[in-house]
Amino acid sequence: MTALLEVRDLDVSYGHGEDTLHAVRGASFSLRRGEIVGVAGESGCGKSTLAFAIARLLRGSGHVEGGEILWSGRDREPIDLATADDESVRRVRWSDISIVMQSAMNAMNPVLSLRSQIGDVIKAHDPAAGRRERGRRVGELLEMVGIPSARGRAFPHELSGGMRQRAMIALALALSPQLVILDEPTTALDVVMQRQVLSELKRLQADLGFAVLFITHDLSLLVEIADRILVMYAGTVVERADALDLYRAPFHPYSRGLLTSFPKVTGVRAELTGIPGTPPDLRGLPDGCPFHPRCASAMDECKRETPALVPRRRPDGEATPDGEATQSRDVACLLYQPTGRAQ
Amino acid sequence: MQRLRVLLRRTFFYLVTAWIALTLNFFLPRMMPGNAVESVLSRLEGSGPITPQAIHAMTLAFGLKTNQSLFQQYAGYISDIFHGNLGTSINYYPSSVGSVIAGSLPWTVVLVGLSTVIAFVIGTGLGTLAGWLKGSWLDGLVPFTTLLSGMPYFWFGLILISVFAVGLRVLPFNGGVGDGISPSFTMSFFASAAQHAVLPAATIVVSAIGGWLLGMRNMVVSVLASDYIVLAEAKGLPRRRIVAAYVARNAILPSVAGFALALGFVVAGSIVTEVVFGYPGIGDVLYIAVTSRDYPLMQGIFLIITLVVLLANLLADIVYVFLDPRTSEV
Ligand SMILES: Nc1ncnc2c1ncn2[C@@H]1O[C@H](COP(=O)(O)OP(=O)(O)OP(=O)(O)O)[C@@H](O)[C@H]1O
Ligand SMILES: [Mg+2]
C-alpha cells in the first residue's frame, strides 16, 4: 500500500537572495493511513514550517524551494502539493487534510459564532447539504468533542481555553479528513486540560482512524501518543524512529537531550538535564553538523562533515545504546556512521 | 439579550448627554453678564439699525420672560424644543428658526450625508482590495488618494468649479437647483438638483475617500497576518467568503466608529463646501447666521448639530454591537 503522504527532500525558505532563511532542509518522511507521526524539536527548528508547507499555507515570504509533497488521498489521483495548482489544493484542504493551530484563541474568527465557523467549511465542500443538515452536523461534531451543541451559538471569546481547543478539534474533524495536522495543540493549556484534550484526541483517532502529524517540542509527550517520531534540529530531520524505540534508546545526542528536557509523564521522573546552549541561528549555521557546538559527544570530524540521515550503522568500538530496534531507524550523526563514508 | 441590555444602557447615556446639552443651551445666555439681549444688541448696534422685531425675536429666543421664575422658563424652554419651537430668526424675520432649519437641513443631509456614505463605501471597498492585493498596482495608488485627501477642501472645490462650471460649462457652479424650480416631486426638480449636487458631492467624496481607503487597507493587511485567516485558507473556503466574512468583517470594525463620527460631522462639516458652492444647506445658513449675528438661528443650529452628533454616535454603537460580539462583554 502506498503511503498517504510522502515528503521527499523538502526544502522550505523564507525570503529571497541574501536574506534567505532555510527553515526546512531536506526533510523526508512518509505517513501511512491511520498512523500518528510526531515531530519534535526546540522552538524555531522548523516544525511549524514543515507542517504549513505540507498544507501549502506558508506565510509571508515562505516558499517551497525543492522537494515533493506527494498526497495520495482516498478517491483521488495522487498529487504533489508542492506544485499543484491552487484549485486542486483547495479541494484537498480540510476534506483531506485539516489542521489544528497552536493558539485556538487567535485561530478563530472573533466575530463569527462557533456554529458558522464550522458550518461554512461544510458548506464550502459539500454544497448539497442544506442549512438544516449543516446545523445537525455541527451539533454532532460539538457533542463528539464534549461541547453541548447549544454552545454552537457562542462566540470564541465566550469559551474557555479548553473548550476553544476542543472546538478547533471538532472543526478539524468536520469533513472526516484523512490527515489532521496538530501544531502544538495543547501548548496553550494547563496540564490537566492538556491531558483531557490529548486523551480525547486519542479516542477520536482510534474511532475515526485518521492519520495525525503531531507537532510539539515535548518529546516525552510524543512518545506516549505517536507511532513514529521525527526529531528536528535546525531545519533538518536528525532522527527518525519508532516511538518506542526512540523512547528506549534515543540515538542522536540531541534526541537524548530532548527526551530528558521534560519530566516524563510515565514511569519514574527523569532528571531535567536539558541541552546546553541555545538553538542555533538558522542564518548562520556552523560548518559540519549543526548540533556540534552543543554536543557532548562531538568529535573533530563533526566540525567538518555534515552527517546525512541514513539507516543507523553500528560504529566499531562504540557501545551501542541498548534496546532492540524493531523497525528502521535513521540517524544523522557521525557517531553511527563510519567516518569519511557519510553520504 | 446581552446586546439589548448594552444598547439600552448606551441609549440612556445619550439621552442624559442630550439633556445636559439642552440645559447648557438654556443657561449659557443667562450667565452672560447683564441682560443677554441687551449685551447682544450693544454689539449689533455697530453694524446698523436694529428693528424692534429683532429685539422681540431675541427676547423670545433666549426665553427671557422676566415675569416668570427660572424654573418656569426652563420648563417652557424644554416644552418649546419638544414642539420644534426654536424661536424666531433675526436675519430671516419673521420666519421661525425651525422653518429656516427645516428648509435647509434636507439639502445638507442629502448632499453631504450621501457623499459621506458614498466616500465610505468606495473607500473601504477599495481599501479592502488594496490590502488584499498588497503590493499590486492598486495598492500603489494608495499614496495618490492620500494626497488628494490632503488637499484643502475649498481649493479642490474651486478647481472643479473653474474646470467644469466655468471652463467646460457642463455643470452649474452655484446653488442647489436651477432658477425658478422649487422643491417638488417632479422629474425636472430632481434632475436639476442632481446636476447641482455633482460638483460639491465630488469634492466631498474625493477628499474623504483617501482616509477610509488608507485606514481600511492597513487594517486588512494586519488582519491578513492573523492566524484565523491562515485557518480560513486551510479550510479551503471560497475566496469570496474569506474576504467578506473573515477579512473585511474584522478589518472594518475601527472604521465603523470613524464613520459614525463623520456622519455626526455632516451638519457641522458642511460649511466650507456649501459656502464655496453656494449650496442652500444648513452650513450656508450657519455661515449667514454667524456673519449677520443671528443669535437665535445660531443657537438653533448648534442644538441640531449636537443632537446629530449624539444620534450618529448612538447609531455607531448599535451597528458596532451587531458587528462585534465582544462589545456585549463590557
Ligand atoms: N513568516 C516568516 N518569515 C520569516 N521567517 C520565519 C517566518 N515564520 C518562521 N520563520 C523562521 O523560520 C524558522 C522556523 O520557524 P517555525 O515557526 O517553523 O519554528 P517552530 O519549530 O514551529 O518553532 P515553535 O516551536 O516556536 O513554534 C524560525 O527561525 C523562524 O524565525
Ligand atoms: Mg511552531
XYZ file of C-alpha atoms and ligand atoms in Angstrom:
705
model
C 0.000 0.000 0.000
C 1.297 3.432 -0.850
C 1.830 5.959 1.862
C -0.865 8.560 2.439
C 1.721 11.294 2.487
C 5.217 11.078 1.165
C 7.555 14.018 1.731
C 10.822 13.886 -0.178
C 13.811 16.182 0.237
C 11.665 19.121 1.154
C 13.412 22.492 1.274
C 11.494 25.476 2.600
C 12.840 29.018 2.852
C 11.702 32.430 3.963
C 12.824 35.391 1.923
C 14.953 35.607 -1.168
C 18.518 36.433 -2.114
C 20.978 37.213 0.641
C 18.399 37.225 3.402
C 17.120 33.751 2.658
C 16.417 31.736 5.765
C 16.403 27.993 5.145
C 13.836 26.884 7.673
C 13.498 23.279 6.485
C 16.315 21.484 4.707
C 15.998 18.129 3.004
C 13.185 16.760 5.129
C 11.912 13.330 4.095
C 9.341 11.101 5.721
C 6.221 9.177 4.942
C 2.939 8.804 6.710
C 0.638 5.831 6.353
C -3.117 5.792 6.720
C -4.204 5.988 10.336
C -0.673 6.473 11.565
C 0.393 9.053 14.139
C 3.702 10.627 13.282
C 5.219 13.076 15.718
C 7.606 15.920 15.001
C 9.675 17.148 17.920
C 12.336 19.793 18.309
C 13.155 23.039 20.044
C 11.458 26.298 19.237
C 12.431 27.658 15.835
C 13.712 24.386 14.393
C 11.125 24.493 11.593
C 8.347 22.225 12.841
C 5.514 24.575 12.016
C 7.167 25.486 8.746
C 7.193 21.817 7.781
C 3.526 21.440 8.735
C 2.405 24.585 6.963
C 4.408 23.698 3.868
C 2.528 20.399 3.639
C -0.807 22.221 3.773
C 0.564 24.903 1.404
C -0.112 27.602 3.996
C 3.323 29.200 4.312
C 3.121 32.798 5.384
C 4.831 35.904 4.159
C 7.864 35.142 2.064
C 7.791 31.420 2.855
C 8.062 29.131 -0.151
C 8.984 25.579 -1.077
C 12.364 25.577 -2.776
C 12.582 21.967 -3.666
C 11.305 18.501 -2.978
C 7.981 16.773 -3.271
C 4.897 16.505 -1.100
C 3.002 13.566 -2.555
C -0.555 13.201 -1.350
C -2.493 10.039 -2.175
C -5.899 10.747 -0.730
C -8.883 8.424 -0.860
C -10.702 8.580 -4.231
C -8.129 10.966 -5.570
C -5.327 10.940 -8.080
C -2.051 11.340 -6.201
C -0.910 14.958 -6.388
C 2.246 16.815 -5.484
C 1.058 19.525 -3.118
C 4.297 21.429 -3.639
C 3.493 22.124 -7.275
C -0.268 21.540 -7.704
C -2.447 24.451 -8.821
C -4.430 26.418 -6.240
C -7.793 24.924 -7.112
C -6.569 21.336 -6.683
C -5.010 22.289 -3.366
C -8.225 23.958 -2.246
C -10.148 20.753 -2.867
C -7.700 18.743 -0.767
C -7.788 21.234 2.064
C -9.926 20.262 5.003
C -11.780 17.475 3.232
C -8.468 15.548 3.115
C -6.080 17.494 5.336
C -7.150 19.626 8.268
C -5.124 21.492 10.841
C -5.380 22.489 14.491
C -3.289 25.510 15.279
C -1.258 26.271 18.327
C -3.359 29.131 19.650
C -7.063 28.396 19.467
C -7.902 31.932 20.514
C -6.182 33.519 17.552
C -7.169 30.773 15.159
C -10.867 31.554 15.481
C -12.611 34.396 13.768
C -13.666 36.603 16.711
C -16.824 37.872 15.027
C -18.383 34.592 13.914
C -20.146 32.077 16.120
C -18.744 28.584 16.511
C -21.650 27.275 14.512
C -20.973 29.401 11.478
C -17.227 28.759 11.575
C -17.824 25.030 11.451
C -20.815 25.372 9.157
C -19.029 27.356 6.484
C -16.420 24.683 5.883
C -19.163 22.086 5.433
C -20.929 24.416 3.048
C -17.765 25.064 1.068
C -17.007 21.403 0.439
C -20.484 19.932 0.469
C -22.812 22.485 -1.126
C -25.554 19.875 -1.337
C -26.021 19.852 2.448
C -28.843 22.224 3.348
C -28.989 24.571 6.294
C -30.752 22.008 8.466
C -28.316 19.271 7.604
C -25.354 21.542 8.352
C -26.805 22.548 11.711
C -27.284 18.900 12.615
C -23.725 18.002 11.665
C -22.269 20.942 13.563
C -24.217 19.836 16.641
C -22.920 16.284 16.296
C -19.340 17.429 15.902
C -19.530 19.590 19.002
C -21.085 16.793 21.035
C -18.357 14.489 19.792
C -15.679 16.609 21.475
C -17.772 17.119 24.585
C -19.312 20.519 23.901
C -23.097 20.786 24.329
C -24.498 21.520 20.882
C -26.356 24.565 22.196
C -22.960 26.189 22.755
C -22.600 26.405 18.995
C -24.225 29.778 19.238
C -21.337 31.086 21.341
C -18.588 33.320 20.060
C -14.937 32.386 20.586
C -14.404 34.865 23.398
C -17.223 33.293 25.365
C -15.457 29.923 25.606
C -12.784 28.713 27.990
C -9.361 27.848 26.608
C -10.005 24.126 26.797
C -13.381 24.428 25.106
C -11.889 26.508 22.353
C -9.251 23.887 21.696
C -11.940 21.184 21.606
C -13.953 23.303 19.220
C -10.904 23.523 16.998
C -10.678 19.754 17.036
C -14.370 19.477 16.167
C -13.724 21.872 13.314
C -10.736 19.832 12.153
C -12.873 16.685 12.034
C -15.826 18.350 10.290
C -15.222 16.668 6.940
C -13.755 13.376 8.203
C -10.275 14.168 6.913
C -7.632 11.520 6.352
C -4.884 13.593 7.922
C -5.096 16.004 10.820
C -2.081 18.217 11.423
C -1.825 19.191 15.070
C 0.587 22.072 15.626
C 1.232 22.106 19.362
C -2.467 21.608 20.051
C -2.124 21.658 23.806
C 0.731 24.050 24.495
C -1.596 26.886 25.483
C -3.448 24.730 28.017
C -2.679 23.860 31.605
C -1.508 20.360 32.410
C -4.907 18.987 33.425
C -6.542 20.361 30.305
C -3.677 19.013 28.215
C -4.303 15.503 29.470
C -8.018 15.756 28.799
C -7.644 17.088 25.292
C -4.981 14.515 24.465
C -6.996 11.547 25.628
C -9.970 12.956 23.766
C -7.826 13.110 20.647
C -6.544 9.587 21.093
C -10.071 8.280 21.499
C -11.297 10.103 18.390
C -8.306 8.930 16.404
C -8.931 5.327 17.400
C -12.622 5.665 16.471
C -12.281 7.543 13.226
C -8.924 6.293 12.045
C -7.475 9.491 10.635
C -3.719 9.883 10.387
C -2.043 12.524 12.516
C 1.010 14.691 12.136
C 1.596 15.781 15.695
C 3.952 18.683 16.285
C 5.333 19.515 19.694
C 8.522 20.439 21.480
C 7.659 17.903 24.166
C 9.280 14.668 23.054
C 8.141 12.663 26.071
C 4.542 13.515 25.231
C 5.057 12.285 21.684
C 6.457 9.012 22.916
C 3.103 8.363 24.523
C 0.905 9.228 21.600
C 2.868 8.720 18.372
C 3.678 5.626 16.327
C 6.750 7.146 14.769
C 8.747 10.243 15.575
C 10.871 12.705 13.646
C 13.332 14.717 15.661
C 14.223 18.013 14.014
C 17.189 20.228 14.640
C 17.915 23.491 12.809
C 15.611 22.638 9.933
C 16.793 19.081 9.344
C 15.480 15.739 10.492
C 18.214 14.301 12.700
C 16.494 11.125 13.814
C 13.559 9.131 12.544
C 12.406 6.141 14.558
C 9.543 4.199 16.071
C 8.259 5.977 19.139
C 9.013 3.109 21.458
C 12.497 2.621 20.049
C 13.246 6.266 20.411
C 11.989 6.256 23.947
C 14.004 3.204 24.924
C 17.109 4.290 23.102
C 17.424 7.703 21.572
C 20.460 7.547 19.281
C 21.130 11.123 18.327
C 22.681 13.079 21.208
C 20.092 15.784 20.538
C 17.193 13.343 20.864
C 18.715 12.134 24.092
C 18.898 15.691 25.366
C 15.316 16.444 24.312
C 13.981 13.352 25.985
C 15.500 14.406 29.278
C 14.447 18.028 28.926
C 10.952 17.382 30.133
C 9.663 15.456 33.106
C 8.474 12.063 31.922
C 4.759 11.588 32.044
C 5.019 7.869 32.612
C 7.240 5.979 34.963
C 9.945 7.459 37.099
C 10.535 11.126 36.735
C 13.715 11.649 34.796
C 16.217 14.314 35.591
C 15.828 17.558 33.749
C 19.212 17.706 32.169
C 18.187 19.566 29.049
C 20.597 20.616 26.377
C 23.298 23.185 26.993
C 23.359 26.325 24.883
C 20.625 27.889 22.784
C 19.015 26.863 19.498
C 21.166 27.963 16.581
C 20.561 30.952 14.358
C 19.303 29.495 11.093
C 21.023 32.304 9.178
C 24.469 31.456 10.490
C 24.773 27.730 10.953
C 28.204 26.334 11.814
C 30.055 24.140 9.344
C 29.708 20.420 9.768
C 26.986 19.019 11.992
C 24.784 21.935 13.067
C 24.496 20.432 16.542
C 28.222 20.033 17.249
C 28.706 23.226 19.334
C 26.191 21.923 21.874
C 27.018 18.253 21.649
C 28.770 16.478 24.496
C 29.886 13.691 22.180
C 31.223 15.955 19.436
C 34.345 14.754 17.667
C 36.748 16.592 15.415
C 35.040 15.327 12.249
C 31.741 16.809 13.412
C 33.108 20.289 12.720
C 33.885 19.404 9.121
C 31.444 16.790 7.966
C 27.695 17.212 7.757
C 26.080 13.892 8.571
C 23.284 12.669 6.307
C 20.169 10.949 7.565
C 20.997 7.295 6.936
C 19.928 3.970 8.357
C 21.835 3.570 11.558
C 25.110 1.724 11.410
C 26.876 0.411 14.422
C 30.240 2.152 14.786
C 33.080 -0.170 15.705
C 34.220 0.054 19.259
C 31.309 2.274 20.288
C 28.936 0.855 22.825
C 25.510 0.732 21.245
C 22.609 2.057 23.238
C 20.543 -0.840 24.482
C 17.090 -1.711 23.203
C 16.227 -3.654 20.124
C 15.299 -1.662 17.064
C 12.194 -3.373 15.710
C 11.911 -1.198 12.641
C 14.011 1.025 10.529
C 15.728 3.796 12.313
C 17.586 6.628 10.646
C 20.037 8.926 12.334
C 22.018 11.895 11.113
C 25.038 11.610 13.357
C 28.650 10.689 12.680
C 28.728 8.584 15.819
C 26.756 5.983 13.926
C 28.491 6.314 10.588
C 31.906 5.038 9.634
C 33.966 8.230 9.331
C 34.647 9.524 5.884
C 31.853 7.425 4.448
C 28.933 9.666 5.271
C 26.877 10.424 2.211
C -30.434 39.799 25.251
C -26.953 40.796 26.191
C -26.888 43.104 23.184
C -30.219 44.669 24.010
C -29.018 45.485 27.513
C -25.901 47.147 26.156
C -27.955 49.164 23.698
C -30.431 50.305 26.318
C -27.584 51.444 28.511
C -25.992 53.389 25.662
C -29.311 54.966 24.686
C -29.847 56.098 28.248
C -26.346 57.575 28.289
C -27.012 59.567 25.128
C -30.358 60.809 26.407
C -28.639 62.153 29.502
C -25.976 63.790 27.341
C -28.635 65.367 25.136
C -30.426 66.695 28.176
C -27.195 68.216 29.512
C -26.582 69.862 26.139
C -30.102 71.322 26.120
C -29.705 72.583 29.639
C -26.385 74.248 28.862
C -28.026 75.839 25.870
C -30.614 77.263 28.222
C -28.327 78.533 30.933
C -25.453 79.946 28.874
C -27.304 83.048 27.638
C -28.488 83.640 31.194
C -24.982 83.509 32.522
C -23.881 86.310 30.225
C -23.293 89.425 32.308
C -26.354 91.642 32.304
C -29.307 91.056 30.052
C -28.343 88.719 27.218
C -30.469 90.557 24.722
C -29.007 93.940 25.627
C -25.437 92.724 25.523
C -26.015 91.222 22.106
C -27.774 94.344 20.931
C -24.984 96.610 22.062
C -22.616 94.594 19.896
C -25.071 94.583 16.992
C -25.530 98.352 17.050
C -22.287 98.998 15.246
C -23.462 97.137 12.165
C -26.681 99.051 11.583
C -30.085 99.921 12.959
C -31.948 97.300 14.944
C -35.598 96.722 14.303
C -37.974 96.259 17.208
C -38.842 92.893 15.656
C -35.244 91.796 16.105
C -35.321 92.681 19.776
C -38.551 90.802 20.164
C -37.168 87.792 18.329
C -34.116 87.600 20.517
C -36.026 88.010 23.715
C -38.134 85.074 22.648
C -35.110 83.085 21.513
C -33.380 83.398 24.801
C -36.601 82.674 26.574
C -36.140 85.719 28.717
C -39.602 86.087 30.033
C -38.719 88.165 33.055
C -42.092 87.775 34.646
C -41.507 84.016 35.085
C -39.398 82.118 37.581
C -36.259 80.423 36.300
C -37.890 77.041 36.660
C -40.963 78.111 34.676
C -38.703 79.487 31.984
C -36.750 76.233 31.885
C -39.899 74.128 31.653
C -41.217 76.382 28.892
C -37.917 76.122 27.028
C -37.894 72.332 27.143
C -41.510 72.108 26.052
C -40.803 74.550 23.200
C -37.976 72.373 21.975
C -40.141 69.300 22.001
C -42.651 71.206 19.908
C -39.930 72.233 17.490
C -40.249 75.818 18.563
C -36.748 77.300 18.486
C -37.686 80.961 18.338
C -37.604 83.466 15.505
C -34.726 84.210 13.201
C -33.438 87.769 13.054
C -31.996 87.580 9.586
C -34.967 85.792 8.063
C -37.541 87.620 10.178
C -40.364 86.767 10.553
C -39.514 83.160 9.697
C -39.066 80.919 12.708
C -35.696 79.311 13.348
C -37.409 75.944 12.991
C -38.664 76.681 9.498
C -35.300 78.080 8.364
C -33.596 74.908 9.571
C -36.311 72.701 8.083
C -35.803 74.420 4.740
C -32.046 73.945 4.655
C -31.317 70.765 6.581
C -32.659 68.334 3.951
C -30.296 69.790 1.332
C -27.326 69.147 3.573
C -28.445 65.744 4.749
C -28.918 64.562 1.208
C -25.799 66.128 -0.299
C -23.245 65.750 2.481
C -24.807 62.697 4.057
C -24.988 60.800 0.809
C -21.489 61.885 -0.220
C -20.130 60.743 3.135
C -21.769 57.356 2.708
C -20.520 57.043 -0.864
C -16.987 58.007 0.158
C -17.092 55.441 2.961
C -18.392 52.641 0.749
C -15.935 53.283 -2.083
C -13.032 53.988 0.284
C -13.427 50.869 2.397
C -14.164 48.776 -0.677
C -11.013 49.916 -2.456
C -9.092 49.700 0.819
C -10.092 46.057 1.179
C -8.912 45.334 -2.330
C -5.666 47.273 -1.891
C -4.900 45.423 1.341
C -5.825 42.052 -0.118
C -3.696 42.736 -3.205
C -0.874 44.267 -1.209
C 1.940 45.335 -3.486
C -0.201 45.379 -6.644
C -0.760 48.396 -8.879
C -3.966 49.174 -6.977
C -2.053 49.248 -3.714
C 0.427 51.551 -5.445
C -2.357 54.107 -5.951
C -2.919 54.493 -2.219
C -0.420 57.332 -1.697
C -2.097 59.219 -4.540
C -5.527 59.100 -2.875
C -3.947 60.130 0.406
C -2.509 63.130 -1.413
C -5.975 64.014 -2.752
C -7.472 63.959 0.723
C -4.626 66.101 1.998
C -5.533 68.827 -0.456
C -7.521 71.716 1.035
C -11.215 71.187 0.570
C -12.161 74.570 -0.804
C -9.201 74.650 -3.130
C -10.218 71.397 -4.749
C -13.788 72.710 -4.979
C -12.583 75.842 -6.717
C -10.586 73.777 -9.212
C -13.663 71.719 -10.020
C -15.735 74.868 -10.472
C -13.216 76.510 -12.752
C -12.857 73.399 -14.902
C -16.394 72.027 -15.144
C -18.609 75.038 -14.469
C -16.644 77.984 -15.790
C -14.364 76.332 -18.342
C -16.338 73.480 -19.863
C -19.719 74.912 -18.825
C -21.149 71.428 -18.408
C -22.310 71.829 -14.818
C -23.803 74.665 -12.771
C -21.411 76.293 -10.326
C -23.822 77.696 -7.827
C -26.972 76.846 -5.869
C -28.878 73.704 -5.117
C -31.300 73.777 -8.019
C -31.884 75.825 -11.172
C -33.591 79.235 -11.083
C -37.323 79.152 -10.865
C -37.543 75.486 -9.903
C -38.972 74.955 -6.457
C -38.669 71.754 -4.434
C -41.330 69.283 -5.528
C -41.677 65.676 -6.546
C -41.080 66.304 -10.227
C -38.505 64.979 -12.612
C -37.309 68.442 -13.509
C -36.598 69.237 -9.862
C -34.667 66.033 -9.183
C -32.723 66.312 -12.416
C -31.710 69.871 -11.703
C -30.886 69.108 -8.057
C -28.733 66.151 -9.061
C -26.896 68.284 -11.594
C -26.195 70.901 -8.962
C -25.039 68.296 -6.474
C -22.409 66.694 -8.691
C -19.537 69.106 -8.059
C -19.951 69.596 -4.293
C -20.505 65.855 -3.873
C -17.373 65.098 -5.888
C -15.395 67.471 -3.675
C -16.556 65.728 -0.533
C -16.123 62.212 -1.881
C -12.657 62.824 -3.276
C -11.383 64.475 -0.146
C -12.862 61.878 2.205
C -12.115 58.718 0.263
C -8.370 58.666 0.931
C -8.771 58.416 4.680
C -11.166 55.486 4.537
C -9.048 53.766 1.940
C -5.798 54.053 3.851
C -7.347 53.049 7.175
C -9.085 50.031 5.708
C -6.075 48.966 3.693
C -3.834 48.953 6.742
C -6.377 47.081 8.845
C -6.792 44.486 6.106
C -3.040 43.980 5.936
C -2.839 43.431 9.669
C -5.897 41.152 9.734
C -4.418 39.106 6.894
C -1.450 38.268 9.097
C -3.623 36.713 11.786
C -3.990 33.017 12.471
C -7.686 32.879 11.707
C -7.068 33.950 8.129
C -4.497 31.193 7.667
C -7.047 28.796 9.117
C -9.779 30.112 6.832
C -7.494 29.379 3.913
C -6.654 25.967 5.321
C -10.380 25.292 5.399
C -10.471 25.715 1.648
C -13.210 28.333 1.837
C -14.081 30.158 -1.369
C -12.174 33.411 -1.723
C -15.398 35.408 -1.544
C -16.233 34.030 1.869
C -12.727 34.659 3.204
C -12.657 38.277 2.061
C -16.155 39.119 3.233
C -16.662 37.185 6.464
C -13.104 36.850 7.695
C -11.033 39.754 6.382
C -13.347 42.707 5.750
C -15.685 41.834 8.597
C -12.857 42.203 11.114
C -10.927 44.960 9.396
C -13.913 47.282 9.168
C -14.522 47.493 12.913
C -12.289 50.530 13.579
C -13.696 52.309 10.512
C -17.237 51.988 11.796
C -16.530 54.264 14.732
C -14.864 56.757 12.394
C -17.802 56.589 10.039
C -20.246 57.462 12.798
C -18.165 60.463 13.754
C -18.107 61.515 10.104
C -21.891 61.234 9.923
C -22.185 63.326 13.050
C -19.954 65.843 11.370
C -22.192 66.074 8.285
C -24.040 69.125 9.549
C -21.112 70.933 11.123
C -18.656 69.991 8.404
C -20.751 71.166 5.512
C -19.952 74.862 5.914
C -16.961 75.142 3.607
C -18.433 73.085 0.777
C -21.744 74.860 0.917
C -20.212 78.300 1.031
C -17.857 77.532 -1.864
C -20.679 76.112 -3.969
C -23.364 78.483 -2.719
C -25.378 75.449 -1.739
C -28.592 76.210 0.178
C -27.846 73.810 3.029
C -27.549 74.295 6.746
C -23.833 75.083 6.568
C -24.571 78.008 4.312
C -27.320 79.166 6.665
C -24.995 78.868 9.656
C -22.445 80.960 7.805
C -25.095 83.609 7.142
C -26.266 83.429 10.740
C -22.753 83.987 12.031
C -21.949 86.858 9.666
C -25.273 88.558 10.389
C -25.104 87.736 14.116
C -28.424 85.956 14.053
C -28.072 84.507 17.538
C -31.387 82.664 17.716
C -30.610 80.899 14.444
C -27.075 80.040 15.543
C -28.394 78.636 18.785
C -30.903 76.515 16.935
C -28.310 75.180 14.524
C -25.874 74.353 17.297
C -28.632 72.435 19.007
C -29.227 70.459 15.822
C -25.509 69.805 15.450
C -25.313 68.479 18.996
C -28.280 66.210 18.509
C -26.991 64.914 15.174
C -23.601 64.086 16.675
C -25.254 62.222 19.548
C -27.574 60.404 17.181
C -24.658 59.370 14.975
C -22.790 58.025 17.968
C -25.811 56.035 19.050
C -26.079 54.658 15.538
C -22.412 53.676 15.634
C -22.936 51.878 18.922
C -25.894 49.975 17.554
C -24.020 48.903 14.438
C -20.935 48.052 16.460
C -22.824 45.859 18.888
C -24.120 43.844 15.973
C -20.780 43.696 14.157
C -18.573 42.826 17.096
C -19.905 40.269 19.559
C -17.185 41.208 22.012
C -18.855 44.579 22.709
C -21.536 42.895 24.785
C -18.811 41.978 27.249
C -18.178 45.465 28.557
N 6.785 34.280 8.260
C 8.099 34.101 8.497
N 9.001 34.917 7.909
C 10.326 34.744 8.134
N 10.844 33.784 8.906
C 10.002 32.944 9.522
C 8.586 33.059 9.347
N 7.992 32.100 10.083
C 9.003 31.411 10.678
N 10.192 31.922 10.341
C 11.516 31.413 10.779
O 11.619 30.076 10.381
C 12.218 29.302 11.397
C 11.342 28.129 11.742
O 10.140 28.604 12.310
P 8.968 27.654 12.746
O 7.815 28.506 13.085
O 8.770 26.615 11.716
O 9.569 27.009 14.062
P 8.891 26.008 15.087
O 9.772 24.827 15.149
O 7.482 25.793 14.736
O 9.018 26.803 16.434
P 7.971 26.905 17.654
O 8.157 25.669 18.467
O 8.446 28.108 18.390
O 6.611 27.047 17.079
C 12.480 30.235 12.557
O 13.827 30.606 12.546
C 11.626 31.432 12.272
O 12.260 32.589 12.715
Mg 5.567 26.356 15.673
